[in-house]
mmCIF file of C-alpha atoms in Angstrom:
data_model
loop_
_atom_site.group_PDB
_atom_site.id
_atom_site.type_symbol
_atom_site.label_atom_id
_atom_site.label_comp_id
_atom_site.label_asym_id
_atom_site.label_seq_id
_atom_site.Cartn_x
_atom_site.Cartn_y
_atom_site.Cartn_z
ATOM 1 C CA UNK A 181 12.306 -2.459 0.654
ATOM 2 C CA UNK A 182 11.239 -4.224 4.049
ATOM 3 C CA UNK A 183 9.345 -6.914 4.007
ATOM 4 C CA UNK A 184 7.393 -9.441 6.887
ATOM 5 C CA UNK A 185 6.095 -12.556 6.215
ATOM 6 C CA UNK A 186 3.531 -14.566 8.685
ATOM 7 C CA UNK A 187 2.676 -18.224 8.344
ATOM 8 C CA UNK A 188 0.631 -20.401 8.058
ATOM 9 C CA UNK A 189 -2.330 -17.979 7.019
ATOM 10 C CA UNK A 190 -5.093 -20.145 8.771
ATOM 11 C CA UNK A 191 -4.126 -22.967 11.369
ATOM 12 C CA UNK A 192 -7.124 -25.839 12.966
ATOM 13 C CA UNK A 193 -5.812 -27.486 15.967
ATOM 14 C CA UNK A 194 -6.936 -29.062 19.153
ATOM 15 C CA UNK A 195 -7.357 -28.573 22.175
ATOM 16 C CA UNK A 196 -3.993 -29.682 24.098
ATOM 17 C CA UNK A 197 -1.867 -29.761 20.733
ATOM 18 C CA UNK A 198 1.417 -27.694 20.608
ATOM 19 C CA UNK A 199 1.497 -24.315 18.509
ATOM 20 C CA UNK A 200 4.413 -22.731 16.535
ATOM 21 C CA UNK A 201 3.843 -19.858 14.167
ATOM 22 C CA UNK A 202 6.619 -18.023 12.732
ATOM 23 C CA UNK A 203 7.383 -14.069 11.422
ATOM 24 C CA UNK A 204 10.491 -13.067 9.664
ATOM 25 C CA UNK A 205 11.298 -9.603 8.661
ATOM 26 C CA UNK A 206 13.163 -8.931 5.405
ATOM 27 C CA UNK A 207 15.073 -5.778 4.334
ATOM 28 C CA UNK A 208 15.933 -4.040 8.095
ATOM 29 C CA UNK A 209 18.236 -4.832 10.759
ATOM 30 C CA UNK A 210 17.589 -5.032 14.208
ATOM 31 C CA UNK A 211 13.770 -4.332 14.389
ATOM 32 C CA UNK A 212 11.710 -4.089 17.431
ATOM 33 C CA UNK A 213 8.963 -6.700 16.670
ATOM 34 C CA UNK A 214 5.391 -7.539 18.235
ATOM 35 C CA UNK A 215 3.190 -10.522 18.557
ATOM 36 C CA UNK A 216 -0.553 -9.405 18.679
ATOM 37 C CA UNK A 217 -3.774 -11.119 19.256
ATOM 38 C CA UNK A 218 -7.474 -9.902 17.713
ATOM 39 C CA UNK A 219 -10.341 -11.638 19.268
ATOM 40 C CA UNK A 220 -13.817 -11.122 18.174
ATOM 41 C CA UNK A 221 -14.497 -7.683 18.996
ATOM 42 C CA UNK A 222 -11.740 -6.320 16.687
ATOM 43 C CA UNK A 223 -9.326 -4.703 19.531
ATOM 44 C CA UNK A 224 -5.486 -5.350 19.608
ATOM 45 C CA UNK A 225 -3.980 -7.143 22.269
ATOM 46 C CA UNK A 226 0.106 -6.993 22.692
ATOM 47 C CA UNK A 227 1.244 -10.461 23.632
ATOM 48 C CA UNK A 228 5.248 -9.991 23.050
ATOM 49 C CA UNK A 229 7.331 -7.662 22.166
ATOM 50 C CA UNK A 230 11.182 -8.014 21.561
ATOM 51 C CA UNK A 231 13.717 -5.225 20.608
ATOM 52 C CA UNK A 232 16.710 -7.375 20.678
ATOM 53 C CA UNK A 233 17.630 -11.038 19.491
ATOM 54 C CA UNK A 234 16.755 -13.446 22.909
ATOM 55 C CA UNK A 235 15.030 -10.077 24.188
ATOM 56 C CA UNK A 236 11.670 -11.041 24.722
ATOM 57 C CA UNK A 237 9.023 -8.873 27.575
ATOM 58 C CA UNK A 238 5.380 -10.721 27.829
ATOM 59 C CA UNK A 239 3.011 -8.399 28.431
ATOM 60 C CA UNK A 240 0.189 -10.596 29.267
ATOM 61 C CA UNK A 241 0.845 -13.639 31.395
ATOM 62 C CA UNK A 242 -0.614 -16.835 29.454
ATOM 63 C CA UNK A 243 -0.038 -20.196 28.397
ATOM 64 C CA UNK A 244 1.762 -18.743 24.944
ATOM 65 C CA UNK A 245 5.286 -17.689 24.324
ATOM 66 C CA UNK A 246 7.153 -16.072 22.021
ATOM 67 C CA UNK A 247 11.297 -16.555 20.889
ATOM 68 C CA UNK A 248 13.756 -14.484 18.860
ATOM 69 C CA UNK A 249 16.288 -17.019 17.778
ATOM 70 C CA UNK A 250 17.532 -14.122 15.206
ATOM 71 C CA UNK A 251 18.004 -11.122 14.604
ATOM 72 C CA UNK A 252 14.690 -10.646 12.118
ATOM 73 C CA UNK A 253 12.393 -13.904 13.018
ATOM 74 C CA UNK A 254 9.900 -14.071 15.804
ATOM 75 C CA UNK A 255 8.357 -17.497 17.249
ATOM 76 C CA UNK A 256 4.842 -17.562 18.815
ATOM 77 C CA UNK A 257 4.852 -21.342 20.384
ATOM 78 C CA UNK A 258 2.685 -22.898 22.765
ATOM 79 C CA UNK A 259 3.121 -26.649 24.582
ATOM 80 C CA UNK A 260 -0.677 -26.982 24.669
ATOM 81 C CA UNK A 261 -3.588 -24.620 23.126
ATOM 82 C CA UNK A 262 -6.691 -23.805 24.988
ATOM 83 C CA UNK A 263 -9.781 -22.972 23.480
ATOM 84 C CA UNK A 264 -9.736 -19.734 24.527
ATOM 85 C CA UNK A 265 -6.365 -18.975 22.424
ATOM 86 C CA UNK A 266 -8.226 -19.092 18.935
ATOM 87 C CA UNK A 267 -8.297 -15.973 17.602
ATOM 88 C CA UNK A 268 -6.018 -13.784 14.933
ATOM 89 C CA UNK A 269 -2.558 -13.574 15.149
ATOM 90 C CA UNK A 270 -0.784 -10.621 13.929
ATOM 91 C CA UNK A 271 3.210 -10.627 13.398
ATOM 92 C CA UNK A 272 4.990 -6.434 13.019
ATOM 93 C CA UNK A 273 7.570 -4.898 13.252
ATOM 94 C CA UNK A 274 9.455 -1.391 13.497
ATOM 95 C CA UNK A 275 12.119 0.905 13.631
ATOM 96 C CA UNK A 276 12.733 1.526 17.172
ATOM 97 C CA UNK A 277 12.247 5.488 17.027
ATOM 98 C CA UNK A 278 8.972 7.326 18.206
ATOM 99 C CA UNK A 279 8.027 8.215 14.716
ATOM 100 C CA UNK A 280 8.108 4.888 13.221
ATOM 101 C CA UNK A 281 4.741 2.661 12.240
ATOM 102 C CA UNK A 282 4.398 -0.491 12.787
ATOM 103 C CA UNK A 283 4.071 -2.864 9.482
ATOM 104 C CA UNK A 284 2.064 -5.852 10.168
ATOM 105 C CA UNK A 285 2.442 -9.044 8.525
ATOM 106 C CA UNK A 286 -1.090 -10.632 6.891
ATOM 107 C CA UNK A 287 -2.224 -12.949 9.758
ATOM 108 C CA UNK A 288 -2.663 -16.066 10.900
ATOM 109 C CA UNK A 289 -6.326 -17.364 12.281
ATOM 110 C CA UNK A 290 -6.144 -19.892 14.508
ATOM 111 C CA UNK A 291 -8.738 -21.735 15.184
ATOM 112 C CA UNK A 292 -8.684 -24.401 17.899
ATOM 113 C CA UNK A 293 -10.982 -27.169 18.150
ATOM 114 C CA UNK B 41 -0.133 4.964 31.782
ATOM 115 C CA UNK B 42 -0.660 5.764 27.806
ATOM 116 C CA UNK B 43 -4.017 5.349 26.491
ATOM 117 C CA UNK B 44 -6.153 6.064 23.139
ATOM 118 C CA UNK B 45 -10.038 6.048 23.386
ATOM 119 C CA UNK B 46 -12.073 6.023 19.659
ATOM 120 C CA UNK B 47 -15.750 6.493 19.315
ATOM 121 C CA UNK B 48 -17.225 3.204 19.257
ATOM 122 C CA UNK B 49 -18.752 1.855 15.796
ATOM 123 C CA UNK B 50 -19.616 0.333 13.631
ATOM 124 C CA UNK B 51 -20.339 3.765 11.816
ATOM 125 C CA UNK B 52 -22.526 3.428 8.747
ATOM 126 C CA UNK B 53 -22.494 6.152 5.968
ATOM 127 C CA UNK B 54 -23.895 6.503 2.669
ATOM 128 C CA UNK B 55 -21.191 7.019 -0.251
ATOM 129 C CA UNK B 56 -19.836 10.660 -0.542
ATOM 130 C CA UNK B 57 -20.921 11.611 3.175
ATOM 131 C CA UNK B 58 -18.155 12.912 5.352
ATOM 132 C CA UNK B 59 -16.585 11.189 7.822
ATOM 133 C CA UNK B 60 -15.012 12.199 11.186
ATOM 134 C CA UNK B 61 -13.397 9.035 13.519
ATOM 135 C CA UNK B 62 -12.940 10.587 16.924
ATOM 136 C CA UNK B 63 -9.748 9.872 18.412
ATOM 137 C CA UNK B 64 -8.127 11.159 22.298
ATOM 138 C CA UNK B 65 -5.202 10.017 23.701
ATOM 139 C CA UNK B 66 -3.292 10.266 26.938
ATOM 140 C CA UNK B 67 0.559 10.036 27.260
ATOM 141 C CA UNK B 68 3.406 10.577 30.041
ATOM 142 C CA UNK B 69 5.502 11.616 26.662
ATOM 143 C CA UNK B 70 5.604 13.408 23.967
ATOM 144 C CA UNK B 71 3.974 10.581 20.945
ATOM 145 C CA UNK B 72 4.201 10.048 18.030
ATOM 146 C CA UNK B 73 0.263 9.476 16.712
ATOM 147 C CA UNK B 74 -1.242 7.155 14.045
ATOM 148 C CA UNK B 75 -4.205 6.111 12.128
ATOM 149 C CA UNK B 76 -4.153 2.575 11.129
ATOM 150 C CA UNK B 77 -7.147 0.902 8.536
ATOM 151 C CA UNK B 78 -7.845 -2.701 8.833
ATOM 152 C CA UNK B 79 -9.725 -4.346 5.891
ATOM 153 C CA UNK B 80 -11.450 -7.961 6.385
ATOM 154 C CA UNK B 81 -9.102 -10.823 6.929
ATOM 155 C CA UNK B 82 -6.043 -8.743 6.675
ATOM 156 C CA UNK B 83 -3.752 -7.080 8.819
ATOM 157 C CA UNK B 84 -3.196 -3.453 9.335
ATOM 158 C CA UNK B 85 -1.994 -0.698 7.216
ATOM 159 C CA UNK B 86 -0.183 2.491 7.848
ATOM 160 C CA UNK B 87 -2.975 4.692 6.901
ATOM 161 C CA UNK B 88 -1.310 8.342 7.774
ATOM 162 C CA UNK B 89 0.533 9.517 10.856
ATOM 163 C CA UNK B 90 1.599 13.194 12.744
ATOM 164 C CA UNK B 91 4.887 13.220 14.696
ATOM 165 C CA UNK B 92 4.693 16.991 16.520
ATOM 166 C CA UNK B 93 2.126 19.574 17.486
ATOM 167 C CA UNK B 94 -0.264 20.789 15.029
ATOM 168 C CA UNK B 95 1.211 19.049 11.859
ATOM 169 C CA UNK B 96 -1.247 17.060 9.613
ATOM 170 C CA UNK B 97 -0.987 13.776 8.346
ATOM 171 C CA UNK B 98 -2.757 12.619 4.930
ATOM 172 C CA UNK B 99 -3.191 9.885 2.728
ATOM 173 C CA UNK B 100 -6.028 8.460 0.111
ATOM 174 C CA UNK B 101 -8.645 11.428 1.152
ATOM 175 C CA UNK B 102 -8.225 10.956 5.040
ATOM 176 C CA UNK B 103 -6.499 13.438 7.232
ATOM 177 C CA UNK B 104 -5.785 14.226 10.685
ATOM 178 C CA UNK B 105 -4.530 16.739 12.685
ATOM 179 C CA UNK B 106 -2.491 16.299 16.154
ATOM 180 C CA UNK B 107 -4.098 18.559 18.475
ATOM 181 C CA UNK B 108 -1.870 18.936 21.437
ATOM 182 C CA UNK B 109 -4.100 21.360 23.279
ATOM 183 C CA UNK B 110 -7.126 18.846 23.452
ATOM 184 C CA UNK B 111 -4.977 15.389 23.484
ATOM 185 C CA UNK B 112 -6.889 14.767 19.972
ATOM 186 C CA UNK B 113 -6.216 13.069 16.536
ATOM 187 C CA UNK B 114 -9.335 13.200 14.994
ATOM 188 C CA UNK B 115 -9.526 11.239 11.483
ATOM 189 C CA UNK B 116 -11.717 13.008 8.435
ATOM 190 C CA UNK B 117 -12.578 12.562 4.934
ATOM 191 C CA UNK B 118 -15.036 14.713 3.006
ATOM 192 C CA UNK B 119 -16.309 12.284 0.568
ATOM 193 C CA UNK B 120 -16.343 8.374 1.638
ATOM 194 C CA UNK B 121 -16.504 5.448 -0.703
ATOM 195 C CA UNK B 122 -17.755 2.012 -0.574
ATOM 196 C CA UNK B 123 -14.158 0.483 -0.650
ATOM 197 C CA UNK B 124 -13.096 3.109 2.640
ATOM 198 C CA UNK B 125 -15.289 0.235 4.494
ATOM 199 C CA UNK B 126 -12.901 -1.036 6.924
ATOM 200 C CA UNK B 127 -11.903 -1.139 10.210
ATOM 201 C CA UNK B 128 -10.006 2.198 11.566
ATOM 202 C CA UNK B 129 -7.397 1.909 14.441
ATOM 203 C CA UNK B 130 -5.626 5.375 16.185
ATOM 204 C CA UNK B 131 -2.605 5.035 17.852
ATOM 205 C CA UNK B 132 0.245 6.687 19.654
ATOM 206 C CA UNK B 133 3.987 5.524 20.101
ATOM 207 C CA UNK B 134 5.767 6.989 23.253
ATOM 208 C CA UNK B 135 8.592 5.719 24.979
ATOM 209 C CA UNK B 136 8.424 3.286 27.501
ATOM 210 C CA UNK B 137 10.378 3.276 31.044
ATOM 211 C CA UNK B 138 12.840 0.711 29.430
ATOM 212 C CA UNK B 139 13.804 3.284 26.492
ATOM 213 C CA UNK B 140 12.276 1.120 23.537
ATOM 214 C CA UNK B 141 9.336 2.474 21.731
ATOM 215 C CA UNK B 142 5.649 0.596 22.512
ATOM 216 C CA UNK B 143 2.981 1.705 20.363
ATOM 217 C CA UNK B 144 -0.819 1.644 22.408
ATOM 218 C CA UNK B 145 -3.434 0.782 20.171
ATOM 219 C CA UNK B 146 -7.346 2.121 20.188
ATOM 220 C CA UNK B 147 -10.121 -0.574 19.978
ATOM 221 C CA UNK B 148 -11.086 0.465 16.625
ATOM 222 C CA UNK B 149 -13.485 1.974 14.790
ATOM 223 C CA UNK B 150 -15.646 -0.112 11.835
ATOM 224 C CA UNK B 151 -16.603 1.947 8.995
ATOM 225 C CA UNK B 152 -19.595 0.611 6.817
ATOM 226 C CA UNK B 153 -20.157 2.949 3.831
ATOM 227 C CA UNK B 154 -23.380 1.721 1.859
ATOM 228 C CA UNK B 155 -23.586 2.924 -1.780
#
């Protein structure tokens, strides 16, 4: 069965440090995968999305980015955080057909400082 | 562009009242539509999805029916419990200009059920 793992599960940083969290998929091949951000406020916003290995289309325009240095890992990095980039962060993945769900990995809360 | 506009929450029952989560979308496509529940400090779950016209999802009580005619994919369940508390998310999936599947998300619902 497929599988996604997200760490670290809760992250404290400062202002101006760098940021790397990581997602790997487990038990699927060439998954279309999806970096998402939940502020306060509880809606979903799409940061990255990649459907290919070095594939990567930013969908908001930000100090973050993303990677996808294989075929089932995903790389949310940042040279410097900002305040304003605490927040959740939410890993998935899916099949890339119309009637696939997305499975989402368990989070990581970032909180910066 | 696609779109999905919920009712806004939070929407507070008492156990065993019925529940109805209004959900409308607008697509170019033809989408794919989902309900997604969100409990505290976790990510989201499948909850139950509808892939054509008319068919029904289902899953732990809650169901929903893709209504073509009015762009709807309203989520219901006749008797709510305190654990259904959660956060509810609709969704569609419809294909994008470059080919690959993007799925648009609803702000999301939060469900308080009080015993």
């Amino acid at each position: 069965s497929q599988t996604i793992h997200q760490w670290p599960a809760t992250l404290v940083q400062p202002v101006g440090s760098p940021l790397s969290l990581e997602c790997t998929v487990e038990g699927t091949s060439n998954p279309n995968l999806y970096w998402y951000r939940q502020a306060a406020g509880r809606g979903l916003q799409l940061l990255f999305y990649s459907v290919g290995i070095g594939q990567i289309s930013s969908e908001v325009p930000q100090n973050l980015s993303a990677s996808r240095p294989q075929d089932r890992q995903f790389i949310l990095s940042s040279k410097k955080l900002l305040l304003s980039d605490s927040g959740f962060y939410l890993c998935a993945w899916s099949a890339d057909r119309g009637n696939s769900p997305l499975h989402f990995g368990n989070g990581t809360r970032l909180t910066v400082t | 562009g696609n779109s999905v506009t919920q009712m806004e929450g939070p929407v507070t029952l008492s156990e065993e009242a019925f529940l109805t989560i209004n959900c409308t979308y607008t697509a170019t496509g033809y989408p794919s539509l989902f309900w997604y529940v969100q409990y505290p400090g976790e990510g989201l779950q499948l909850l139950l999805k509808a892939t054509k016209a008319d068919d029904k999802g289902s899953n732990k009580g809650f169901e929903a029916t893709y209504r073509k005619e009015t762009t709807s994919f309203h989520l219901e369940k006749g008797s709510v419990q305190v654990s259904d508390s959660a956060v509810y998310f609709c969704a569609l999936s419809d294909r994008a200009s470059g080919g690959s599947y993007i799925p648009t998300f609803g702000r999301g619902t939060s469900l308080i059920v009080h015993p």
